[in-house]
């Protein structure tokens, strides 16, 4: 059974063209290269659950997290075929190699060893592990994509890098090569029938699984803060026209660990509209983790010049006959917003 919750925000003309923008952490990442493609081809129960959730939401443009990247895009193409069989056709795809699993020769996580998952530019067991992808009904203008994924953490204006006992953690050499993005930061221009729309997407690292140096917490803060810096002109030209930020920030405004002011600053920015209350509830929670309960960590934030008609979440219910692996798809909920271009 698929459950959906929608909130009607503004009345609009029956003639208005409404576009649904969504984000969804699918948690389809596998334990090795090629295994996601295998699971999709086998019609794995978790893959079916993800397809069912997306099909229930019927987005026009969707940012997906937890999708392993491969050089030929085979897994993403296979997932698109599954969605086409479910009645959703996304002729345009975008995905590039994420920082997750991108090897470095250094000890980046400070455990005294090298070549582990934490020593990649973003935590990952292999190149492309846990990547990000965008599916769209409309043309993605790939020649005009702004990709900030290779931005060094130290080069973000106002960045705070981890230290321990007054020294760079884990080393000055690590700070010289460490990228900010644990996966990606993209600005994708999309050509809709009613004008150009920019999709800004990312998947920030969880602000946990570290020590008193707070490496992951500080990185999560700056990954979220990148959007505010960008929109305020701190990274060069500001993207023109309407936009939507859609992704997994891995940070709740009020609950759990992390530097909550980072997400609060973004949500209260004059550049965007926050369409859900700050406190987690049945209408605003986007994930349900056993250790913490319901939290809001996934966001779709339209620019302030966009008219909004509806917003909502879609998720698969436990007890739908799915096995334990398939029920992972219910931890994160698909979040969507219906926009009307000016």
mmCIF file of C-alpha atoms in Angstrom:
data_model
loop_
_atom_site.group_PDB
_atom_site.id
_atom_site.type_symbol
_atom_site.label_atom_id
_atom_site.label_comp_id
_atom_site.label_asym_id
_atom_site.label_seq_id
_atom_site.Cartn_x
_atom_site.Cartn_y
_atom_site.Cartn_z
ATOM 1 C CA UNK A 1 0.000 0.000 0.000
ATOM 2 C CA UNK A 2 1.245 3.447 -0.852
ATOM 3 C CA UNK A 3 0.248 6.332 1.383
ATOM 4 C CA UNK A 4 0.264 9.950 0.303
ATOM 5 C CA UNK A 5 -0.270 13.212 2.100
ATOM 6 C CA UNK A 6 -0.805 16.475 0.242
ATOM 7 C CA UNK A 7 -1.375 20.038 1.357
ATOM 8 C CA UNK A 8 -3.240 22.435 -0.914
ATOM 9 C CA UNK A 9 -1.599 25.826 -0.663
ATOM 10 C CA UNK A 10 -2.961 28.174 -3.331
ATOM 11 C CA UNK A 11 -5.844 28.092 -5.792
ATOM 12 C CA UNK A 12 -4.829 28.221 -9.439
ATOM 13 C CA UNK A 13 -6.464 28.424 -12.821
ATOM 14 C CA UNK A 14 -7.491 25.193 -14.519
ATOM 15 C CA UNK A 15 -5.484 26.393 -17.521
ATOM 16 C CA UNK A 16 -2.243 26.812 -15.545
ATOM 17 C CA UNK A 17 0.531 24.335 -16.269
ATOM 18 C CA UNK A 18 1.654 22.692 -13.055
ATOM 19 C CA UNK A 19 5.001 20.937 -12.717
ATOM 20 C CA UNK A 20 5.744 18.485 -9.944
ATOM 21 C CA UNK A 21 9.297 18.537 -8.593
ATOM 22 C CA UNK A 22 10.376 15.775 -6.209
ATOM 23 C CA UNK A 23 13.300 14.385 -4.266
ATOM 24 C CA UNK A 24 13.680 10.827 -2.998
ATOM 25 C CA UNK A 25 16.482 8.998 -1.200
ATOM 26 C CA UNK A 26 15.874 5.549 -2.659
ATOM 27 C CA UNK A 27 18.500 3.790 -0.513
ATOM 28 C CA UNK A 28 19.158 1.481 -3.440
ATOM 29 C CA UNK A 29 22.954 1.630 -3.020
ATOM 30 C CA UNK A 30 24.546 -1.808 -3.169
ATOM 31 C CA UNK A 31 27.696 -3.377 -1.752
ATOM 32 C CA UNK A 32 29.674 -3.548 -4.974
ATOM 33 C CA UNK A 33 29.929 -2.322 -8.564
ATOM 34 C CA UNK A 34 27.218 -3.648 -10.861
ATOM 35 C CA UNK A 35 25.043 -5.085 -8.091
ATOM 36 C CA UNK A 36 22.386 -2.375 -8.379
ATOM 37 C CA UNK A 37 21.969 -3.162 -12.084
ATOM 38 C CA UNK A 38 21.642 -6.837 -11.178
ATOM 39 C CA UNK A 39 18.970 -6.066 -8.579
ATOM 40 C CA UNK A 40 16.988 -3.920 -11.022
ATOM 41 C CA UNK A 41 17.150 -6.611 -13.696
ATOM 42 C CA UNK A 42 16.048 -9.228 -11.161
ATOM 43 C CA UNK A 43 13.068 -7.067 -10.174
ATOM 44 C CA UNK A 44 14.248 -6.995 -6.577
ATOM 45 C CA UNK A 45 11.502 -6.277 -4.036
ATOM 46 C CA UNK A 46 13.168 -3.071 -2.840
ATOM 47 C CA UNK A 47 13.480 -1.836 -6.417
ATOM 48 C CA UNK A 48 9.769 -2.546 -6.936
ATOM 49 C CA UNK A 49 8.956 -0.613 -3.762
ATOM 50 C CA UNK A 50 10.921 2.412 -5.006
ATOM 51 C CA UNK A 51 9.249 2.260 -8.417
ATOM 52 C CA UNK A 52 5.831 2.067 -6.766
ATOM 53 C CA UNK A 53 6.521 5.158 -4.642
ATOM 54 C CA UNK A 54 7.735 7.188 -7.625
ATOM 55 C CA UNK A 55 4.823 6.008 -9.750
ATOM 56 C CA UNK A 56 2.382 7.064 -7.031
ATOM 57 C CA UNK A 57 3.871 10.559 -6.906
ATOM 58 C CA UNK A 58 4.108 10.989 -10.719
ATOM 59 C CA UNK A 59 6.736 13.774 -10.698
ATOM 60 C CA UNK A 60 7.809 15.677 -13.798
ATOM 61 C CA UNK A 61 11.338 16.100 -12.458
ATOM 62 C CA UNK A 62 12.876 14.051 -9.667
ATOM 63 C CA UNK A 63 16.232 14.074 -7.873
ATOM 64 C CA UNK A 64 17.218 10.621 -6.654
ATOM 65 C CA UNK A 65 19.773 9.852 -3.975
ATOM 66 C CA UNK A 66 21.216 6.461 -3.093
ATOM 67 C CA UNK A 67 21.650 5.475 -6.755
ATOM 68 C CA UNK A 68 24.985 3.848 -7.607
ATOM 69 C CA UNK A 69 26.706 5.503 -10.553
ATOM 70 C CA UNK A 70 28.289 3.486 -13.334
ATOM 71 C CA UNK A 71 30.260 4.730 -16.328
ATOM 72 C CA UNK A 72 27.691 3.707 -18.935
ATOM 73 C CA UNK A 73 24.627 4.735 -16.916
ATOM 74 C CA UNK A 74 23.303 1.187 -17.178
ATOM 75 C CA UNK A 75 21.654 1.083 -13.740
ATOM 76 C CA UNK A 76 19.908 4.426 -14.233
ATOM 77 C CA UNK A 77 18.686 3.390 -17.686
ATOM 78 C CA UNK A 78 17.376 0.099 -16.289
ATOM 79 C CA UNK A 79 15.529 1.934 -13.505
ATOM 80 C CA UNK A 80 14.047 4.298 -16.082
ATOM 81 C CA UNK A 81 12.755 1.278 -18.003
ATOM 82 C CA UNK A 82 11.056 0.010 -14.846
ATOM 83 C CA UNK A 83 9.428 3.405 -14.384
ATOM 84 C CA UNK A 84 8.339 3.459 -18.041
ATOM 85 C CA UNK A 85 6.658 0.078 -17.496
ATOM 86 C CA UNK A 86 4.866 1.694 -14.528
ATOM 87 C CA UNK A 87 3.573 4.493 -16.759
ATOM 88 C CA UNK A 88 6.238 7.168 -16.171
ATOM 89 C CA UNK A 89 8.477 8.204 -19.058
ATOM 90 C CA UNK A 90 11.605 10.204 -18.230
ATOM 91 C CA UNK A 91 13.452 10.679 -21.531
ATOM 92 C CA UNK A 92 16.127 12.881 -19.942
ATOM 93 C CA UNK A 93 18.645 11.663 -17.367
ATOM 94 C CA UNK A 94 21.600 13.272 -15.648
ATOM 95 C CA UNK A 95 24.251 11.672 -13.466
ATOM 96 C CA UNK A 96 28.009 12.052 -13.168
ATOM 97 C CA UNK A 97 30.594 10.327 -11.017
ATOM 98 C CA UNK A 98 30.009 11.426 -7.413
ATOM 99 C CA UNK A 99 32.668 12.111 -4.828
ATOM 100 C CA UNK A 100 31.344 9.103 -2.912
ATOM 101 C CA UNK A 101 33.860 6.304 -3.323
ATOM 102 C CA UNK A 102 36.320 8.480 -5.256
ATOM 103 C CA UNK A 103 39.641 7.189 -3.937
ATOM 104 C CA UNK A 104 42.452 9.315 -2.531
ATOM 105 C CA UNK A 105 45.891 8.176 -1.317
ATOM 106 C CA UNK A 106 45.455 9.964 2.020
ATOM 107 C CA UNK A 107 43.914 9.203 5.389
ATOM 108 C CA UNK A 108 40.926 11.544 5.198
ATOM 109 C CA UNK A 109 38.910 10.240 8.142
ATOM 110 C CA UNK A 110 41.730 10.190 10.697
ATOM 111 C CA UNK A 111 41.610 6.490 11.545
ATOM 112 C CA UNK A 112 45.329 6.046 10.852
ATOM 113 C CA UNK A 113 44.751 3.984 7.729
ATOM 114 C CA UNK A 114 44.352 4.651 4.020
ATOM 115 C CA UNK A 115 42.254 3.199 1.180
ATOM 116 C CA UNK A 116 39.178 2.676 3.332
ATOM 117 C CA UNK A 117 35.635 3.896 2.538
ATOM 118 C CA UNK A 118 36.231 6.980 4.697
ATOM 119 C CA UNK A 119 39.365 7.913 2.782
ATOM 120 C CA UNK A 120 37.469 8.560 -0.426
ATOM 121 C CA UNK A 121 36.360 12.112 -1.236
ATOM 122 C CA UNK A 122 32.950 11.028 0.046
ATOM 123 C CA UNK A 123 32.321 7.875 2.083
ATOM 124 C CA UNK A 124 31.908 4.973 -0.294
ATOM 125 C CA UNK A 125 32.908 1.369 -0.798
ATOM 126 C CA UNK A 126 33.599 1.828 -4.503
ATOM 127 C CA UNK A 127 33.626 4.548 -7.134
ATOM 128 C CA UNK A 128 30.042 5.705 -7.682
ATOM 129 C CA UNK A 129 28.679 4.174 -4.487
ATOM 130 C CA UNK A 130 25.559 6.047 -3.380
ATOM 131 C CA UNK A 131 25.428 8.601 -6.163
ATOM 132 C CA UNK A 132 22.793 11.100 -7.214
ATOM 133 C CA UNK A 133 20.722 11.164 -10.410
ATOM 134 C CA UNK A 134 18.033 13.357 -11.943
ATOM 135 C CA UNK A 135 15.205 12.123 -14.160
ATOM 136 C CA UNK A 136 13.156 14.609 -16.133
ATOM 137 C CA UNK A 137 10.311 14.770 -18.608
ATOM 138 C CA UNK A 138 11.964 17.870 -20.056
ATOM 139 C CA UNK A 139 15.337 18.525 -21.613
ATOM 140 C CA UNK A 140 18.240 18.974 -19.215
ATOM 141 C CA UNK A 141 20.590 21.569 -20.694
ATOM 142 C CA UNK A 142 23.742 19.603 -19.971
ATOM 143 C CA UNK A 143 26.053 22.134 -21.640
ATOM 144 C CA UNK A 144 25.026 24.743 -19.062
ATOM 145 C CA UNK A 145 25.223 22.642 -15.878
ATOM 146 C CA UNK A 146 27.005 24.307 -12.952
ATOM 147 C CA UNK A 147 28.859 21.571 -11.065
ATOM 148 C CA UNK A 148 30.374 22.489 -7.697
ATOM 149 C CA UNK A 149 31.266 18.914 -6.759
ATOM 150 C CA UNK A 150 35.010 19.479 -7.125
ATOM 151 C CA UNK A 151 35.029 22.616 -4.963
ATOM 152 C CA UNK A 152 37.596 22.163 -2.197
ATOM 153 C CA UNK A 153 36.083 22.449 1.266
ATOM 154 C CA UNK A 154 38.666 25.043 2.273
ATOM 155 C CA UNK A 155 37.663 27.222 -0.692
ATOM 156 C CA UNK A 156 34.041 27.692 0.350
ATOM 157 C CA UNK A 157 33.751 31.230 1.758
ATOM 158 C CA UNK A 158 33.367 31.021 5.533
ATOM 159 C CA UNK A 159 34.201 27.305 5.686
ATOM 160 C CA UNK A 160 35.096 25.726 9.033
ATOM 161 C CA UNK A 161 37.369 22.710 8.681
ATOM 162 C CA UNK A 162 37.923 20.225 11.522
ATOM 163 C CA UNK A 163 40.836 20.545 13.922
ATOM 164 C CA UNK A 164 42.142 18.650 16.916
ATOM 165 C CA UNK A 165 44.454 20.043 19.583
ATOM 166 C CA UNK A 166 44.811 23.166 17.483
ATOM 167 C CA UNK A 167 46.010 21.281 14.402
ATOM 168 C CA UNK A 168 44.195 20.496 11.129
ATOM 169 C CA UNK A 169 42.324 17.201 11.419
ATOM 170 C CA UNK A 170 43.291 14.713 10.208
ATOM 171 C CA UNK A 171 46.178 16.588 8.533
ATOM 172 C CA UNK A 172 47.025 19.708 6.591
ATOM 173 C CA UNK A 173 47.591 17.492 3.532
ATOM 174 C CA UNK A 174 44.019 16.186 3.855
ATOM 175 C CA UNK A 175 42.653 19.749 3.986
ATOM 176 C CA UNK A 176 44.525 20.563 0.766
ATOM 177 C CA UNK A 177 42.670 17.867 -1.229
ATOM 178 C CA UNK A 178 39.351 17.415 0.603
ATOM 179 C CA UNK A 179 36.350 18.354 -1.526
ATOM 180 C CA UNK A 180 33.303 19.818 0.164
ATOM 181 C CA UNK A 181 30.638 17.682 -1.522
ATOM 182 C CA UNK A 182 30.310 14.189 -0.093
ATOM 183 C CA UNK A 183 28.359 13.283 -3.247
ATOM 184 C CA UNK A 184 27.550 16.196 -5.594
ATOM 185 C CA UNK A 185 26.311 19.780 -5.793
ATOM 186 C CA UNK A 186 24.663 20.497 -9.162
ATOM 187 C CA UNK A 187 22.685 23.327 -10.684
ATOM 188 C CA UNK A 188 20.834 21.781 -13.641
ATOM 189 C CA UNK A 189 19.029 24.083 -16.096
ATOM 190 C CA UNK A 190 15.894 22.389 -17.427
ATOM 191 C CA UNK A 191 13.960 23.586 -20.458
ATOM 192 C CA UNK A 192 10.247 23.279 -19.712
ATOM 193 C CA UNK A 193 7.441 24.265 -22.130
ATOM 194 C CA UNK A 194 6.904 27.376 -19.981
ATOM 195 C CA UNK A 195 10.501 28.488 -19.567
ATOM 196 C CA UNK A 196 13.764 27.554 -17.947
ATOM 197 C CA UNK A 197 13.918 26.145 -14.428
ATOM 198 C CA UNK A 198 17.090 25.369 -12.486
ATOM 199 C CA UNK A 199 17.191 22.292 -10.255
ATOM 200 C CA UNK A 200 19.742 22.500 -7.447
ATOM 201 C CA UNK A 201 20.452 19.126 -5.896
ATOM 202 C CA UNK A 202 22.795 17.442 -3.420
ATOM 203 C CA UNK A 203 23.065 14.728 -0.770
ATOM 204 C CA UNK A 204 24.936 15.902 2.319
ATOM 205 C CA UNK A 205 26.908 13.646 4.630
ATOM 206 C CA UNK A 206 25.234 12.676 7.934
ATOM 207 C CA UNK A 207 26.468 14.904 10.791
ATOM 208 C CA UNK A 208 27.358 11.848 12.901
ATOM 209 C CA UNK A 209 29.820 8.919 12.925
ATOM 210 C CA UNK A 210 32.801 11.066 13.936
ATOM 211 C CA UNK A 211 34.608 12.246 17.079
ATOM 212 C CA UNK A 212 35.040 15.492 19.003
ATOM 213 C CA UNK A 213 36.706 17.049 15.943
ATOM 214 C CA UNK A 214 33.169 17.045 14.432
ATOM 215 C CA UNK A 215 34.420 16.398 10.902
ATOM 216 C CA UNK A 216 31.093 15.132 9.579
ATOM 217 C CA UNK A 217 29.045 17.691 11.451
ATOM 218 C CA UNK A 218 31.093 20.590 10.095
ATOM 219 C CA UNK A 219 31.042 19.152 6.586
ATOM 220 C CA UNK A 220 27.285 18.681 6.681
ATOM 221 C CA UNK A 221 26.901 22.307 7.777
ATOM 222 C CA UNK A 222 29.032 23.631 4.950
ATOM 223 C CA UNK A 223 27.413 21.349 2.343
ATOM 224 C CA UNK A 224 24.054 22.893 3.227
ATOM 225 C CA UNK A 225 25.541 26.365 3.518
ATOM 226 C CA UNK A 226 26.917 26.175 -0.039
ATOM 227 C CA UNK A 227 23.444 27.016 -1.383
ATOM 228 C CA UNK A 228 23.193 30.179 0.695
ATOM 229 C CA UNK A 229 26.698 31.211 -0.382
ATOM 230 C CA UNK A 230 25.831 30.545 -4.020
ATOM 231 C CA UNK A 231 22.529 32.437 -3.933
ATOM 232 C CA UNK A 232 24.225 35.396 -2.254
ATOM 233 C CA UNK A 233 26.830 35.606 -5.030
ATOM 234 C CA UNK A 234 29.731 34.117 -3.088
ATOM 235 C CA UNK A 235 30.613 31.530 -5.739
ATOM 236 C CA UNK A 236 30.391 33.658 -8.845
ATOM 237 C CA UNK A 237 27.349 34.376 -11.025
ATOM 238 C CA UNK A 238 24.029 33.574 -9.366
ATOM 239 C CA UNK A 239 21.830 31.206 -11.430
ATOM 240 C CA UNK A 240 19.210 33.228 -13.291
ATOM 241 C CA UNK A 241 15.461 32.668 -13.157
ATOM 242 C CA UNK A 242 13.309 30.389 -10.996
ATOM 243 C CA UNK A 243 14.868 27.413 -9.262
ATOM 244 C CA UNK A 244 14.104 24.591 -6.877
ATOM 245 C CA UNK A 245 16.508 23.130 -4.312
ATOM 246 C CA UNK A 246 15.716 19.421 -4.011
ATOM 247 C CA UNK A 247 17.833 16.967 -2.066
ATOM 248 C CA UNK A 248 18.750 15.181 1.140
ATOM 249 C CA UNK A 249 20.340 17.558 3.655
ATOM 250 C CA UNK A 250 20.591 14.893 6.369
ATOM 251 C CA UNK A 251 19.714 17.559 8.940
ATOM 252 C CA UNK A 252 16.503 18.292 10.825
ATOM 253 C CA UNK A 253 15.834 21.895 11.929
ATOM 254 C CA UNK A 254 15.049 20.916 15.510
ATOM 255 C CA UNK A 255 15.875 17.263 16.238
ATOM 256 C CA UNK A 256 18.962 15.086 16.298
ATOM 257 C CA UNK A 257 22.623 15.990 15.987
ATOM 258 C CA UNK A 258 24.269 18.511 13.713
ATOM 259 C CA UNK A 259 24.563 22.263 13.273
ATOM 260 C CA UNK A 260 20.865 23.020 12.908
ATOM 261 C CA UNK A 261 21.414 26.712 12.209
ATOM 262 C CA UNK A 262 22.674 25.750 8.733
ATOM 263 C CA UNK A 263 19.341 24.325 7.630
ATOM 264 C CA UNK A 264 17.364 26.978 9.518
ATOM 265 C CA UNK A 265 19.263 29.703 7.667
ATOM 266 C CA UNK A 266 18.484 28.096 4.336
ATOM 267 C CA UNK A 267 14.806 27.552 5.179
ATOM 268 C CA UNK A 268 14.357 31.172 6.241
ATOM 269 C CA UNK A 269 16.301 32.638 3.323
ATOM 270 C CA UNK A 270 14.488 35.284 1.260
ATOM 271 C CA UNK A 271 15.538 33.330 -1.824
ATOM 272 C CA UNK A 272 13.335 30.268 -1.100
ATOM 273 C CA UNK A 273 9.959 29.209 0.218
ATOM 274 C CA UNK A 274 9.756 26.670 3.032
ATOM 275 C CA UNK A 275 6.476 24.836 2.634
ATOM 276 C CA UNK A 276 6.456 22.719 5.778
ATOM 277 C CA UNK A 277 6.467 23.532 9.502
ATOM 278 C CA UNK A 278 9.841 23.320 11.195
ATOM 279 C CA UNK A 279 8.737 20.802 13.828
ATOM 280 C CA UNK A 280 8.507 17.178 12.657
ATOM 281 C CA UNK A 281 4.962 15.916 12.287
ATOM 282 C CA UNK A 282 2.990 13.565 10.084
ATOM 283 C CA UNK A 283 3.002 16.248 7.402
ATOM 284 C CA UNK A 284 6.632 17.338 7.576
ATOM 285 C CA UNK A 285 8.682 14.272 8.545
ATOM 286 C CA UNK A 286 10.548 12.783 5.597
ATOM 287 C CA UNK A 287 12.363 9.868 7.207
ATOM 288 C CA UNK A 288 11.693 7.364 9.966
ATOM 289 C CA UNK A 289 14.861 5.949 11.512
ATOM 290 C CA UNK A 290 14.594 3.364 14.265
ATOM 291 C CA UNK A 291 17.181 5.142 16.424
ATOM 292 C CA UNK A 292 15.655 8.629 16.225
ATOM 293 C CA UNK A 293 12.091 8.270 14.976
ATOM 294 C CA UNK A 294 10.593 10.640 12.443
ATOM 295 C CA UNK A 295 12.690 13.583 11.261
ATOM 296 C CA UNK A 296 12.701 16.099 8.456
ATOM 297 C CA UNK A 297 15.891 15.770 6.394
ATOM 298 C CA UNK A 298 14.721 15.790 2.742
ATOM 299 C CA UNK A 299 13.690 19.104 1.205
ATOM 300 C CA UNK A 300 12.098 20.623 -1.893
ATOM 301 C CA UNK A 301 12.480 24.404 -1.666
ATOM 302 C CA UNK A 302 11.104 26.488 -4.556
ATOM 303 C CA UNK A 303 12.504 29.946 -5.220
ATOM 304 C CA UNK A 304 10.508 32.844 -3.850
ATOM 305 C CA UNK A 305 9.251 33.901 -7.294
ATOM 306 C CA UNK A 306 7.390 30.638 -7.918
ATOM 307 C CA UNK A 307 3.700 30.071 -7.271
ATOM 308 C CA UNK A 308 2.978 26.876 -5.344
ATOM 309 C CA UNK A 309 -0.243 24.902 -5.593
ATOM 310 C CA UNK A 310 0.398 21.749 -3.550
ATOM 311 C CA UNK A 311 3.088 19.931 -1.615
ATOM 312 C CA UNK A 312 3.182 16.474 -0.156
ATOM 313 C CA UNK A 313 4.986 13.257 0.708
ATOM 314 C CA UNK A 314 4.595 9.688 -0.508
ATOM 315 C CA UNK A 315 5.942 6.579 1.201
ATOM 316 C CA UNK A 316 5.482 2.815 1.278
ATOM 317 C CA UNK A 317 3.849 1.369 4.353
ATOM 318 C CA UNK A 318 5.439 -1.331 6.481
ATOM 319 C CA UNK A 319 3.523 -4.550 6.289
ATOM 320 C CA UNK A 320 2.924 -4.314 2.542
ATOM 321 C CA UNK A 321 4.292 -7.793 2.007
ATOM 322 C CA UNK A 322 7.825 -6.488 1.424
ATOM 323 C CA UNK A 323 10.859 -8.268 2.799
ATOM 324 C CA UNK A 324 13.206 -6.549 5.268
ATOM 325 C CA UNK A 325 15.397 -5.198 2.481
ATOM 326 C CA UNK A 326 12.445 -3.816 0.553
ATOM 327 C CA UNK A 327 11.074 -2.059 3.617
ATOM 328 C CA UNK A 328 14.200 0.106 3.663
ATOM 329 C CA UNK A 329 12.438 2.061 0.918
ATOM 330 C CA UNK A 330 9.949 3.266 3.523
ATOM 331 C CA UNK A 331 12.594 4.929 5.726
ATOM 332 C CA UNK A 332 12.852 7.952 3.439
ATOM 333 C CA UNK A 333 9.722 9.462 1.965
ATOM 334 C CA UNK A 334 9.425 10.998 -1.440
ATOM 335 C CA UNK A 335 8.836 14.753 -1.070
ATOM 336 C CA UNK A 336 7.166 16.743 -3.856
ATOM 337 C CA UNK A 337 6.029 20.253 -4.649
ATOM 338 C CA UNK A 338 3.755 21.440 -7.475
ATOM 339 C CA UNK A 339 4.956 24.704 -8.976
ATOM 340 C CA UNK A 340 3.608 27.128 -11.564
ATOM 341 C CA UNK A 341 6.296 28.955 -13.532
ATOM 342 C CA UNK A 342 5.913 32.750 -13.714
#
